[in-house]
Coordinates of C-alpha atoms in Angstrom, one line a residue:
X1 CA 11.8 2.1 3.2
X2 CA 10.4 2.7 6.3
X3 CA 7.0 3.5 7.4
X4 CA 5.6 5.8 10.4
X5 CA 2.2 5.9 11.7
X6 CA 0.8 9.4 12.5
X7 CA 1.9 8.9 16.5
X8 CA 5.1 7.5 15.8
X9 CA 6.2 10.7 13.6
X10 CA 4.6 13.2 16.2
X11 CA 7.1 11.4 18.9
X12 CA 10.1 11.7 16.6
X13 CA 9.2 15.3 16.0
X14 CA 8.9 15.9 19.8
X15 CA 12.0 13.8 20.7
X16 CA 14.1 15.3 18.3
X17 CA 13.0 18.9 19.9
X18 CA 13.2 18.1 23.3
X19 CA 15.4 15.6 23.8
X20 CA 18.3 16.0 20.9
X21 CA 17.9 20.0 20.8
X22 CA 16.8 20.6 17.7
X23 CA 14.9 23.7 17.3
X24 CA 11.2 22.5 15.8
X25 CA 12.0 26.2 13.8
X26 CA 14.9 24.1 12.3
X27 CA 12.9 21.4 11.4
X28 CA 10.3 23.8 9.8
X29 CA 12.7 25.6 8.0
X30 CA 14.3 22.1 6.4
X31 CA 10.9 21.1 5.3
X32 CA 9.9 24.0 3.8
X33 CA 13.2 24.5 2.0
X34 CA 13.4 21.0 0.5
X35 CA 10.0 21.0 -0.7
X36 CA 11.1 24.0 -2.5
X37 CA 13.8 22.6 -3.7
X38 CA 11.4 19.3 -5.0
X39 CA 8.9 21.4 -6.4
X40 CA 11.8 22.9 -8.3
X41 CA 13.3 20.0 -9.3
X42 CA 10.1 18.6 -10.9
X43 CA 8.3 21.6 -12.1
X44 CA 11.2 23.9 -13.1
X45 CA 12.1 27.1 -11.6
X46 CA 9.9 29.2 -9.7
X47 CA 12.0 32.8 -10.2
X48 CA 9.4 34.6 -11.8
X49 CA 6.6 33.0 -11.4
X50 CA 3.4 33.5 -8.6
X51 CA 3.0 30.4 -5.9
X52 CA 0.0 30.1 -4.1
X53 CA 0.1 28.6 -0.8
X54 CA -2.8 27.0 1.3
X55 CA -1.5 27.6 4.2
X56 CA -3.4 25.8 7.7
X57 CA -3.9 26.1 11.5
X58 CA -1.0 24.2 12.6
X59 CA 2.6 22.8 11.7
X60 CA 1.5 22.5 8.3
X61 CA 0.5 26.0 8.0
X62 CA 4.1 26.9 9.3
X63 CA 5.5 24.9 6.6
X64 CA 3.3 26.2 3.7
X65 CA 4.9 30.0 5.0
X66 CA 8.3 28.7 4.8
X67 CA 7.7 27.5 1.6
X68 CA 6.3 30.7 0.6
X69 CA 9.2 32.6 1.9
X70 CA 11.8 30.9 0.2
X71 CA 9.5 31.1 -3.0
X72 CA 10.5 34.8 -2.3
X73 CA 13.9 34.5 -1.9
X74 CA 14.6 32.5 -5.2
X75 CA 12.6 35.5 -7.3
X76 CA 9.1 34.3 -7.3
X77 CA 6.2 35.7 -6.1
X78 CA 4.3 34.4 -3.4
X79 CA 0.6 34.6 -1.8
X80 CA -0.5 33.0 0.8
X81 CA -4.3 31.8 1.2
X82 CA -5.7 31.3 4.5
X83 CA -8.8 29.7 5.6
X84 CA -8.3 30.1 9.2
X85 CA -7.8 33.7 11.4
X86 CA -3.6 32.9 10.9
X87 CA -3.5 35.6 14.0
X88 CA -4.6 32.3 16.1
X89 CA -1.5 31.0 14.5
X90 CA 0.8 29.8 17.6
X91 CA 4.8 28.4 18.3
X92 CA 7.0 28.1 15.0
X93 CA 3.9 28.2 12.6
X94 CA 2.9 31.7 14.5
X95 CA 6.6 32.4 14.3
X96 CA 6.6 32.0 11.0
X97 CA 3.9 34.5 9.8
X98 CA 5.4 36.9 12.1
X99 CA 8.4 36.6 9.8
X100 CA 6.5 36.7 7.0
X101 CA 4.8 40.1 8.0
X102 CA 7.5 41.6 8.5
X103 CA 8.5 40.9 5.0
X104 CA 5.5 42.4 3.8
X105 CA 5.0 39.1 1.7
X106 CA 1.0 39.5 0.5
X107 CA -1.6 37.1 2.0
X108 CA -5.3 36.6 2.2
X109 CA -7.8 35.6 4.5
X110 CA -10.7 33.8 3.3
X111 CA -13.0 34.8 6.1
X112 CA -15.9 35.2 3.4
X113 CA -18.2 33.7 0.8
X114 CA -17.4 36.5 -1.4
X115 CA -13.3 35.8 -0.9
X116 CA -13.5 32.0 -1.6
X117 CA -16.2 32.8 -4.7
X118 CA -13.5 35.5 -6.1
X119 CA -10.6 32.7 -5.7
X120 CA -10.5 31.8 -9.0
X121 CA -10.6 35.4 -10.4
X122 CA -7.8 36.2 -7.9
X123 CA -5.7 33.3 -9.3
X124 CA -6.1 34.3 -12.5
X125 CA -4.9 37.9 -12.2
X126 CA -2.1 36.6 -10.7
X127 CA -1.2 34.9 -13.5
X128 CA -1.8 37.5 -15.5
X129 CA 1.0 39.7 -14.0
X130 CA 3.3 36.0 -13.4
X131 CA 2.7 32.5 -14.8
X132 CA 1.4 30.2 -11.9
X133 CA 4.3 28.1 -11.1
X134 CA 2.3 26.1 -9.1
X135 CA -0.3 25.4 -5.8
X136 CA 0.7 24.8 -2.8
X137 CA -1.6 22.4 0.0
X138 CA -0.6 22.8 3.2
X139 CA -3.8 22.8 5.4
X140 CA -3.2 19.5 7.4
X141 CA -0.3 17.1 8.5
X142 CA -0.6 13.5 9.3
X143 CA -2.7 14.7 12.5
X144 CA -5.9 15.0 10.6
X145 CA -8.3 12.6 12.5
X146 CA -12.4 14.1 11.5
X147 CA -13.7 14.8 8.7
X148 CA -13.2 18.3 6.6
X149 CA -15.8 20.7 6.8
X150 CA -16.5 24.7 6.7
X151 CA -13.8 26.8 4.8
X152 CA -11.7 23.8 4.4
X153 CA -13.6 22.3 2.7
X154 CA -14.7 24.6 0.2
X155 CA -10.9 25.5 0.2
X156 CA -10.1 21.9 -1.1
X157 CA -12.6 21.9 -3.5
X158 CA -11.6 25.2 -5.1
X159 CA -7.7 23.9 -5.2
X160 CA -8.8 20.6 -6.6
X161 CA -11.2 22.7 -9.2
X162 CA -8.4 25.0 -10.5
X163 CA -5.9 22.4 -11.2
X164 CA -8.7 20.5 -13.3
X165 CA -9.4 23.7 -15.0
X166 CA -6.5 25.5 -15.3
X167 CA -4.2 22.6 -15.3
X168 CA -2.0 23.9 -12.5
X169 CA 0.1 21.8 -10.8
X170 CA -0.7 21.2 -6.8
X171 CA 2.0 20.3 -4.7
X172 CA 1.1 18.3 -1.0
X173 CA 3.0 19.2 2.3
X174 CA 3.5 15.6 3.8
X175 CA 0.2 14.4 2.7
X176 CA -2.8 15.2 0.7
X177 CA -5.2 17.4 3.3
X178 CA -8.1 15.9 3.7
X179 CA -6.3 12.3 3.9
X180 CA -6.3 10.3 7.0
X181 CA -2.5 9.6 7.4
X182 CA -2.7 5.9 8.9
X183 CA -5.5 4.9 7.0
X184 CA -5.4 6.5 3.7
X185 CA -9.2 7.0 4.2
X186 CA -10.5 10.2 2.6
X187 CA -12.2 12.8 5.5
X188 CA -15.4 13.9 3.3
X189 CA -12.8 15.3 1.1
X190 CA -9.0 15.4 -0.2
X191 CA -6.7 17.4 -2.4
X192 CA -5.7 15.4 -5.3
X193 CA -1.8 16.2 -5.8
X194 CA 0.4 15.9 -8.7
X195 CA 3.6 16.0 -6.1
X196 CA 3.6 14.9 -2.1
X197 CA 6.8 15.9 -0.5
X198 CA 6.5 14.3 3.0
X199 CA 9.2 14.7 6.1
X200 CA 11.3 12.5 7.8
X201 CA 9.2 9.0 6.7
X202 CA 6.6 8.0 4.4
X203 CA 3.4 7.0 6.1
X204 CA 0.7 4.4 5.6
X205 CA -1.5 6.7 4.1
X206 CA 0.5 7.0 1.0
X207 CA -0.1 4.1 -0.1
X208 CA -3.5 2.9 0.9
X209 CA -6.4 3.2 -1.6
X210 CA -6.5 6.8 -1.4
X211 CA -2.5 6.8 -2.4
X212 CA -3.4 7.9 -5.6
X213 CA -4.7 11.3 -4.2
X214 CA -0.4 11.9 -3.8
X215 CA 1.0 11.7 -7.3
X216 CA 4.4 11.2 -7.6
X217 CA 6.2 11.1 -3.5
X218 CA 8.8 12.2 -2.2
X219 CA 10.6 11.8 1.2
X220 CA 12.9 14.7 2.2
X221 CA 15.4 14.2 5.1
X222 CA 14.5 17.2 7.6
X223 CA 17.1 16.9 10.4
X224 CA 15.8 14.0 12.8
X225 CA 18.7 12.0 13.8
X226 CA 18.5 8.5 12.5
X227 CA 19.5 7.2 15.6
X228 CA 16.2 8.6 17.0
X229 CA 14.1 6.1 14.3
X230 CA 16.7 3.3 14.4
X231 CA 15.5 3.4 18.6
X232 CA 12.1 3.1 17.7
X233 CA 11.7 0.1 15.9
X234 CA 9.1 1.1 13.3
X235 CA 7.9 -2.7 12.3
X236 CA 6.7 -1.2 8.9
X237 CA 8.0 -0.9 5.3
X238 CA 7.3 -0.2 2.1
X239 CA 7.8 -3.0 -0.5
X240 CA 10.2 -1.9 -3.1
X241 CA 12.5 -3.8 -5.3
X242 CA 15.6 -2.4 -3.1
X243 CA 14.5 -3.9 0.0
X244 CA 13.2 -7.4 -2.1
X245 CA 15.9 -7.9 -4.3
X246 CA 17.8 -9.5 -1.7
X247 CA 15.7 -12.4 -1.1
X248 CA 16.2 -13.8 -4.4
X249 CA 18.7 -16.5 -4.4
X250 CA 21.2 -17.5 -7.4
X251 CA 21.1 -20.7 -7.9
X252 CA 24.1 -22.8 -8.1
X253 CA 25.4 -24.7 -11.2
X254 CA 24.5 -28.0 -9.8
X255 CA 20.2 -26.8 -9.1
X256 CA 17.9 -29.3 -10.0
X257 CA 14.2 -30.0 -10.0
X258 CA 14.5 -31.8 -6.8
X259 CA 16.5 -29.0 -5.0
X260 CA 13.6 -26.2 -5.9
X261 CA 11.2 -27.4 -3.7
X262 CA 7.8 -29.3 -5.1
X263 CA 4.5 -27.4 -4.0
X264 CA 1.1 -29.6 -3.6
X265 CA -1.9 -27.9 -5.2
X266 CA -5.5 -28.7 -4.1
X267 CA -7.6 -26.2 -6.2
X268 CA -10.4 -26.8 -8.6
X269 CA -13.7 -27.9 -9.2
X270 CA -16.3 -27.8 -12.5
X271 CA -16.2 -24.3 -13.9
X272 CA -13.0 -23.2 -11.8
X273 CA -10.4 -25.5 -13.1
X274 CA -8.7 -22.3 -14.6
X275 CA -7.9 -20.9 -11.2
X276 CA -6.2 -24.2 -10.5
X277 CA -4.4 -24.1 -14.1
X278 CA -3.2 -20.2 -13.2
X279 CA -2.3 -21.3 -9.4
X280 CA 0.4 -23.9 -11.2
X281 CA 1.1 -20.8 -13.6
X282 CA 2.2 -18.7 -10.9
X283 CA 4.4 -21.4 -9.2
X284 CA 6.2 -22.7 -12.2
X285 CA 6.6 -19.0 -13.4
X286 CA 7.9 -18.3 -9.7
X287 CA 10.6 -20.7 -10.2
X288 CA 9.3 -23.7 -8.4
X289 CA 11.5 -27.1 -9.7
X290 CA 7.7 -29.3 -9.6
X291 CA 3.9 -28.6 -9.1
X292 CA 2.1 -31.5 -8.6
X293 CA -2.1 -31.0 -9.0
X294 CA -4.4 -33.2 -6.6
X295 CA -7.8 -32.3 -8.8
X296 CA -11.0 -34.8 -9.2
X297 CA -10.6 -37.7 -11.1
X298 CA -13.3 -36.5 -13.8
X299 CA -11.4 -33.2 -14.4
X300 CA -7.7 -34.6 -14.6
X301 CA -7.9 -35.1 -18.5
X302 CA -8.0 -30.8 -18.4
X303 CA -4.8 -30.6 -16.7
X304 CA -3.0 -33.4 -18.4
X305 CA -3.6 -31.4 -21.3
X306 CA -3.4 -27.8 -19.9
X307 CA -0.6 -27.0 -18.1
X308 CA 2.1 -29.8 -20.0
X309 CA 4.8 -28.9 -17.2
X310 CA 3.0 -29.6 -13.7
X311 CA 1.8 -33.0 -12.4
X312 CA -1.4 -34.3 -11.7
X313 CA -2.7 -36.6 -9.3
X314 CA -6.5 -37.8 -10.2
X315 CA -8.6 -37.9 -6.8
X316 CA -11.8 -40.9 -6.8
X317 CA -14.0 -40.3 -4.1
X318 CA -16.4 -37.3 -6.4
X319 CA -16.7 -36.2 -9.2
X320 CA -16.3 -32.3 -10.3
X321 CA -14.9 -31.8 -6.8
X322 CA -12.3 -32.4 -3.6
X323 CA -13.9 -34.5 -1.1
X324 CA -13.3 -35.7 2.8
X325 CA -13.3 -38.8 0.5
X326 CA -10.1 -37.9 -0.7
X327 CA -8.2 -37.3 2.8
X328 CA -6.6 -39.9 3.2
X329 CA -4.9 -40.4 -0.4
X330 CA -3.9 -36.2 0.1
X331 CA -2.1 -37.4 3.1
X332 CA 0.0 -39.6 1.0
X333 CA 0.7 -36.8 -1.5
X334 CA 1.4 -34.8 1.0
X335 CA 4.7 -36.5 2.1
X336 CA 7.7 -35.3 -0.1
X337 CA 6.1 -32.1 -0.6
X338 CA 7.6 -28.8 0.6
X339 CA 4.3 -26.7 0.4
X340 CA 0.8 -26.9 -0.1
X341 CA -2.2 -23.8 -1.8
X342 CA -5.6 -24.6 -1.0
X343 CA -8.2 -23.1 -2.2
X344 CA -8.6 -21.7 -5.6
X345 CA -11.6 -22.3 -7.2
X346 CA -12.4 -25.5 -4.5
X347 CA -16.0 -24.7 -4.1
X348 CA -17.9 -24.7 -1.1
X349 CA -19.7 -28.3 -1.2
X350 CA -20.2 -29.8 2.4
X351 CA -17.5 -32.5 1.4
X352 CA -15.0 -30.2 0.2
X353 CA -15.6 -27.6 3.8
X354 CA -14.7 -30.9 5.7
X355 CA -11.5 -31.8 3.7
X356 CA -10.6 -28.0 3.9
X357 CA -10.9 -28.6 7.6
X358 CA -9.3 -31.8 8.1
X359 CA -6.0 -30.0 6.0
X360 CA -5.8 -27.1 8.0
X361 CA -5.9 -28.5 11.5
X362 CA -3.6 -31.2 10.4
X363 CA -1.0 -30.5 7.9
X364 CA 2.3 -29.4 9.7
X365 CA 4.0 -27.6 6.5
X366 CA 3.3 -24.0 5.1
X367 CA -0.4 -24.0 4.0
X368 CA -1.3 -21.2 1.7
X369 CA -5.1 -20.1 2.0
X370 CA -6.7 -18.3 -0.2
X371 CA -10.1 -18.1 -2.0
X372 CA -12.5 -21.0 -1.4
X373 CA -10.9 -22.4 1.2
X374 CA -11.2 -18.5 3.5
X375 CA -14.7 -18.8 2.9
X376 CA -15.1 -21.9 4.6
X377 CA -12.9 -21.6 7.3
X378 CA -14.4 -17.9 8.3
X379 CA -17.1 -19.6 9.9
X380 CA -14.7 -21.5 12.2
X381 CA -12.2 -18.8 14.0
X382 CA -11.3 -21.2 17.1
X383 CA -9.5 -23.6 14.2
X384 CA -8.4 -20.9 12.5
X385 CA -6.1 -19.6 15.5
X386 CA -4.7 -22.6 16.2
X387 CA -3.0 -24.6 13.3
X388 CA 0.0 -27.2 13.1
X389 CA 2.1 -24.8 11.2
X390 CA 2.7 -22.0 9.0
X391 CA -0.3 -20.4 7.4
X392 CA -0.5 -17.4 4.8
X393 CA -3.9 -16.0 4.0
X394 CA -4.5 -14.4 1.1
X395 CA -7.9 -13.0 0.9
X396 CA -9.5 -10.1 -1.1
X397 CA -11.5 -7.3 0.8
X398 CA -14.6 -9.2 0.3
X399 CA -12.9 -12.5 2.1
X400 CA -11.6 -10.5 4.5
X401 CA -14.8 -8.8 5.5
X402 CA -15.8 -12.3 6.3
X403 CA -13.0 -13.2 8.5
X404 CA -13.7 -10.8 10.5
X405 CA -17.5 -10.6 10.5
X406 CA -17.4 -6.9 9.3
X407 CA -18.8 -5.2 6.2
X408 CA -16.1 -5.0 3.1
X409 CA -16.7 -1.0 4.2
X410 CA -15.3 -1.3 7.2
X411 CA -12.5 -3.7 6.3
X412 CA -11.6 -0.7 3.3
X413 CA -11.7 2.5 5.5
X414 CA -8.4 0.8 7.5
X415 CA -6.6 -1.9 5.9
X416 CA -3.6 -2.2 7.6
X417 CA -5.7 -2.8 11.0
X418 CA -7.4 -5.4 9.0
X419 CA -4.9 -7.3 8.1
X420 CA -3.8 -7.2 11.7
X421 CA -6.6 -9.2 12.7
X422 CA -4.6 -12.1 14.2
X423 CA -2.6 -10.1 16.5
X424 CA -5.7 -7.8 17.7
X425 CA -7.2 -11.1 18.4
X426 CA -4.4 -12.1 20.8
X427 CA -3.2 -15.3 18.6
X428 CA -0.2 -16.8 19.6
X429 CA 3.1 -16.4 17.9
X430 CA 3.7 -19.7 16.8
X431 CA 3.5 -21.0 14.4
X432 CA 3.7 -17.7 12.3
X433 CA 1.0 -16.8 10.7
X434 CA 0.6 -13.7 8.0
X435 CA -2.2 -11.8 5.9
X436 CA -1.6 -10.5 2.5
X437 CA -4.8 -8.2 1.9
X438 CA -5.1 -8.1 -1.7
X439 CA -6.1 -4.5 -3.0
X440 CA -4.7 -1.3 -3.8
X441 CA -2.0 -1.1 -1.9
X442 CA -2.1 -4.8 -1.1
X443 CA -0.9 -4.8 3.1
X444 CA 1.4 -7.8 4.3
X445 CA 0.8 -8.3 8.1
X446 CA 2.3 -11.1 10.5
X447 CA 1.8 -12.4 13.9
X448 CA 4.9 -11.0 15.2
X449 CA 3.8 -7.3 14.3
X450 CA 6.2 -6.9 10.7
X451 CA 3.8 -5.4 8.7
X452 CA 4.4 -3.7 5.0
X453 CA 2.2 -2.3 2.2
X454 CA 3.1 -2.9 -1.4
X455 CA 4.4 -0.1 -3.7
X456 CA 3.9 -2.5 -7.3
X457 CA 0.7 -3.1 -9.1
X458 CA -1.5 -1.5 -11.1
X459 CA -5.6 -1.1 -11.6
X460 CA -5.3 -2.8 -14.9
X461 CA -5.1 -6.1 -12.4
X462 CA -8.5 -5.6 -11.6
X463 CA -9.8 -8.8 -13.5
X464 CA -10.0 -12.5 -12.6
X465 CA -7.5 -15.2 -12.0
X466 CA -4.9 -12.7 -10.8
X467 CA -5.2 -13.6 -7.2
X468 CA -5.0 -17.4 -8.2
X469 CA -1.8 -16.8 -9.5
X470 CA -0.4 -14.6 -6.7
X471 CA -1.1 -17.5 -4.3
X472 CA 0.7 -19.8 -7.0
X473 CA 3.8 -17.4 -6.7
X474 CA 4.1 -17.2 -2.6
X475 CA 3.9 -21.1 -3.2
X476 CA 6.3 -21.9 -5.2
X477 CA 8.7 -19.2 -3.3
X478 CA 7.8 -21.2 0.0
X479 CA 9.0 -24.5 -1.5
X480 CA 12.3 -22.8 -3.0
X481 CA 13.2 -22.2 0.7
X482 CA 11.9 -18.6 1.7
X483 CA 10.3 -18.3 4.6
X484 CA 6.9 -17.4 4.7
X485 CA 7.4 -13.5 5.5
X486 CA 10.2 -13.6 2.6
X487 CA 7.6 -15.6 0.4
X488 CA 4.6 -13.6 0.6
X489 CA 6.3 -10.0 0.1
X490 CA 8.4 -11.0 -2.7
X491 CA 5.3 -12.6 -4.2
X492 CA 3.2 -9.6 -3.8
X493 CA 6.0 -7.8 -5.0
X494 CA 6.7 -9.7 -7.9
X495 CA 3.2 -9.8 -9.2
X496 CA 2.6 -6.0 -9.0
X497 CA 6.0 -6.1 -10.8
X498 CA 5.0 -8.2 -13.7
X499 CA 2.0 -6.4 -14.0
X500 CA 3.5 -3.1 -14.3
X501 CA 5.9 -4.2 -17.2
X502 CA 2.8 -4.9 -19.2
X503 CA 1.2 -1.8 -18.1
X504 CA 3.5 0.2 -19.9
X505 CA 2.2 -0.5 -23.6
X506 CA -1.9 -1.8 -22.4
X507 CA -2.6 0.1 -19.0
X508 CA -5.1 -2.7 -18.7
X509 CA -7.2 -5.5 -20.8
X510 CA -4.3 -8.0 -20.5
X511 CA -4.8 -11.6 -18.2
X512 CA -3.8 -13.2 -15.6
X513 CA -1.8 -15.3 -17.5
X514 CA 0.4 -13.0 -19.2
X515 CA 1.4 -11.6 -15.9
X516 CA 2.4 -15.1 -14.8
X517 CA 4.4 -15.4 -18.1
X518 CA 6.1 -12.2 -17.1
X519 CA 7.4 -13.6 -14.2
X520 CA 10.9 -15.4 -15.3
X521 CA 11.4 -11.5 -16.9
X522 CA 11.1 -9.6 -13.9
X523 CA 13.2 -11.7 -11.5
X524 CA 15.8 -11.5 -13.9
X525 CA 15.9 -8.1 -14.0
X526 CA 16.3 -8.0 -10.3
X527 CA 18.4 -10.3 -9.9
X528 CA 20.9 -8.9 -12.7

């Protein structure tokens, strides 16, 4: 599925209008129609029942009145709420409550302290006289850029409050007002939703961190002509198992260790050899054919004994960590292998930041970073620009932030323009090189501008090791043969995936390691 940014959708709306024909009272009149016919396919019927709409000072506004008027014309009983003079109201949204005047459909203008603190009784009469079907946001669009304030605000609040209290459920008009839609960020404030039925193409903001402010989505077709999108060459998507499910490849009858790929892992030091062991967990689980370990000598009986199916290589020059010591003996291992991770659980020792350097500027095969190793080579963005050959990063917020020499803050308010970082930089194209931004809504961006936010996962990931073993999986789908774009959002896929099938019985308190063991599960069942 496709994704639009707030300026992208704005110039489908106006092409559609001015340059196809389409009426933008057309449009209107789709999107307010198929969110009622949404609303009643999740909520049941609204014949009989009272609808209150929150209706805005733009488009969305104009929506929230057609909504309200086909509310009308399936038997229910509408009101309409406005915090805004709607007089002021102008093109198809003014066009609209013209229309609905001349209905007589009942409305309210909450041009007072005294209106917005009688809301609730107001609601409740209403409900007296017809059960609430439901509530209805539409105060902004996707062109919300500042942050809430005045009767908006309080309007927000007051929606947010009697869905708490009175359990009723609130249905969003393309996005949750108060959310920025690129960003996800939340303007001082922002509806929370139970349903989000947004127009033409889901945006960003849906799934960022304040995704969850949505509830369930959906994405109605309103009339724009797909050749209008298919000219516009929208370079984001939304991972889902539909779009993913492709990349997996049957193996033939004749596969063999050998032909499925052997991935190099140099991870571990004292106290972190279990981000090593659940690296190898999430290759091997992943489908990899051989793991190999290059670990410190001193720590090799621990993965002899841990992890019986991977290989490992004890290193001399230190003990309890990976050393410069050790380049030249990792450049032998290195040969016959089809990918390497570095980094989890490494350490930062002034031995182990040179070998991390030496590796990156040298090794010509995919190199996944993550975790130790982003920490060290954040202080050295000339090397980081310019490497041999494929690179995947996979860093937290917290890593991130130091990549870019920003708070975490600032790296969390917009995501997707973090994980951009290369191409706002002006690296060159080649080799490619892509950021998976772990989080809610973990964002996949590469070099050539393909970016793509994650729809899997759940908070009950919020413990350790589980990034270890996501860089484990985008390994050992590099070695199978995927290419690095194919790796990492299948991997980020996959791991949400596997999370979310043990979400269903403990919505959190299970490990890293029994998401990896999920793995073989969930590729089964897409690839059945």
């Amino acid at each position: 599925m496709q994704l639009a940014m707030a300026a992208q959708m704005r110039e489908l709306d106006r092409q559609a209008i001015e340059e196809i024909g389409i009426p933008g009272m057309v449009l209107m009149e789709n999107a307010g129609r198929g969110t009622v016919d949404r609303m009643e396919q999740v909520f049941g019927p609204v014949a009989g029942k009272t609808v209150c709409v929150f209706a805005g000072p733009g488009n969305n506004g104009g929506d929230g009145l057609v909504i309200a008027r086909t509310v009308h014309g399936l038997g229910g009983f509408p009101l309409v709420f406005f915090p805004a003079d709607p007089e002021r109201l102008t093109g198809d949204a003014g066009l609209n409550f013209e229309i609905y005047q001349r209905l007589r459909l009942p409305y309210q203008v909450l041009d007072s302290p005294e209106k917005f603190l009688a809301l609730a009784d107001t609601v409740l009469a209403l409900a007296r006289l017809h059960p609430i079907h439901s509530l209805v946001d539409a105060l902004f669009g996707t062109g919300l850029e500042r942050k809430v304030s005045g009767g908006f605000l309080e309007t927000i609040t007051w929606i947010n409050s009697l869905r708490h209290s009175h359990r009723l459920p609130v249905i969003s008009v393309d996005i949750p007002s108060g959310l920025h839609s690129d960003t996800g960020e939340i303007l001082g404030a922002a509806v929370q939703a139970d349903l989000t039925v947004t127009y033409g193409l889901a945006k960003p903001g849906h799934y960022h961190h304040g995704g969850d402010r949505g509830g369930q989505l959906a994405c109605i077709d309103i009339g724009i002509p797909a050749a209008l999108v298919a000219r516009m060459q929208l370079q984001g998507m939304v991972l889902t198992q539909p779009t993913l499910a492709r990349h997996l490849r049957v193996r033939p009858a004749t596969a063999h260790k050998g032909s499925n790929g052997h991935l190099l892992i140099l991870a571990g030091s004292t106290g972190k050899t279990g981000a090593a062991l659940l690296c190898g967990q999430g290759a091997l689980r992943s489908g990899a054919g051989l793991v190999t370990f290059a670990v410190p000598g001193d720590l090799n009986p621990i993965f002899e004994t841990a992890l019986a199916e991977a290989m490992s290589v004890p290193l001399s020059a230190r003990a309890g960590f990976l050393s410069i010591d050790d380049y030249q003996q990792i450049e032998t291992l290195c040969v016959g292998k089809n990918g390497i991770v570095l980094g989890p659980g490494i350490g930062t020792e002034p031995e182990t930041r040179e070998l991390v350097l030496g590796l990156y500027g040298a090794y010509a095969g995919p190199l996944v970073v993550d975790a130790d190793a982003l920490t060290i080579l954040a202080a050295y963005p000339d090397l980081l620009r310019n490497p041999p050959g494929p690179r995947i990063f996979t860093p937290h917020p917290g890593e991130m932030a130091r990549l870019l020499g920003v708070p975490v803050e600032a790296v969390q308010a917009d995501r997707l323009k973090a994980a951009q970082w290369l191409n706002i930089n002006g690296a060159d194209q080649r080799p490619v090189m892509i950021t998976v931004l772990k989080g809610a809504g973990t964002v996949v961006a590469a070099t050539g501008g393909a970016w793509a936010i994650n729809a899997s996962g759940n908070p009950g990931m919020a413990t350790g090791g589980m990034g270890d073993v996501l860089a484990g999986i985008i390994g050992g789908l590099l070695v199978q043969g995927l290419d690095p774009w194919q790796a990492s959002c299948l991997g980020v896929h996959l791991h949400g995936l596997a999370a979310d099938r043990i979400a269903i019985d403990q919505p959190y308190g299970y490990t890293a390691t029994e998401v990896a063991w999920q793995l073989p599960r969930v590729i089964g069942s897409l690839c059945s």
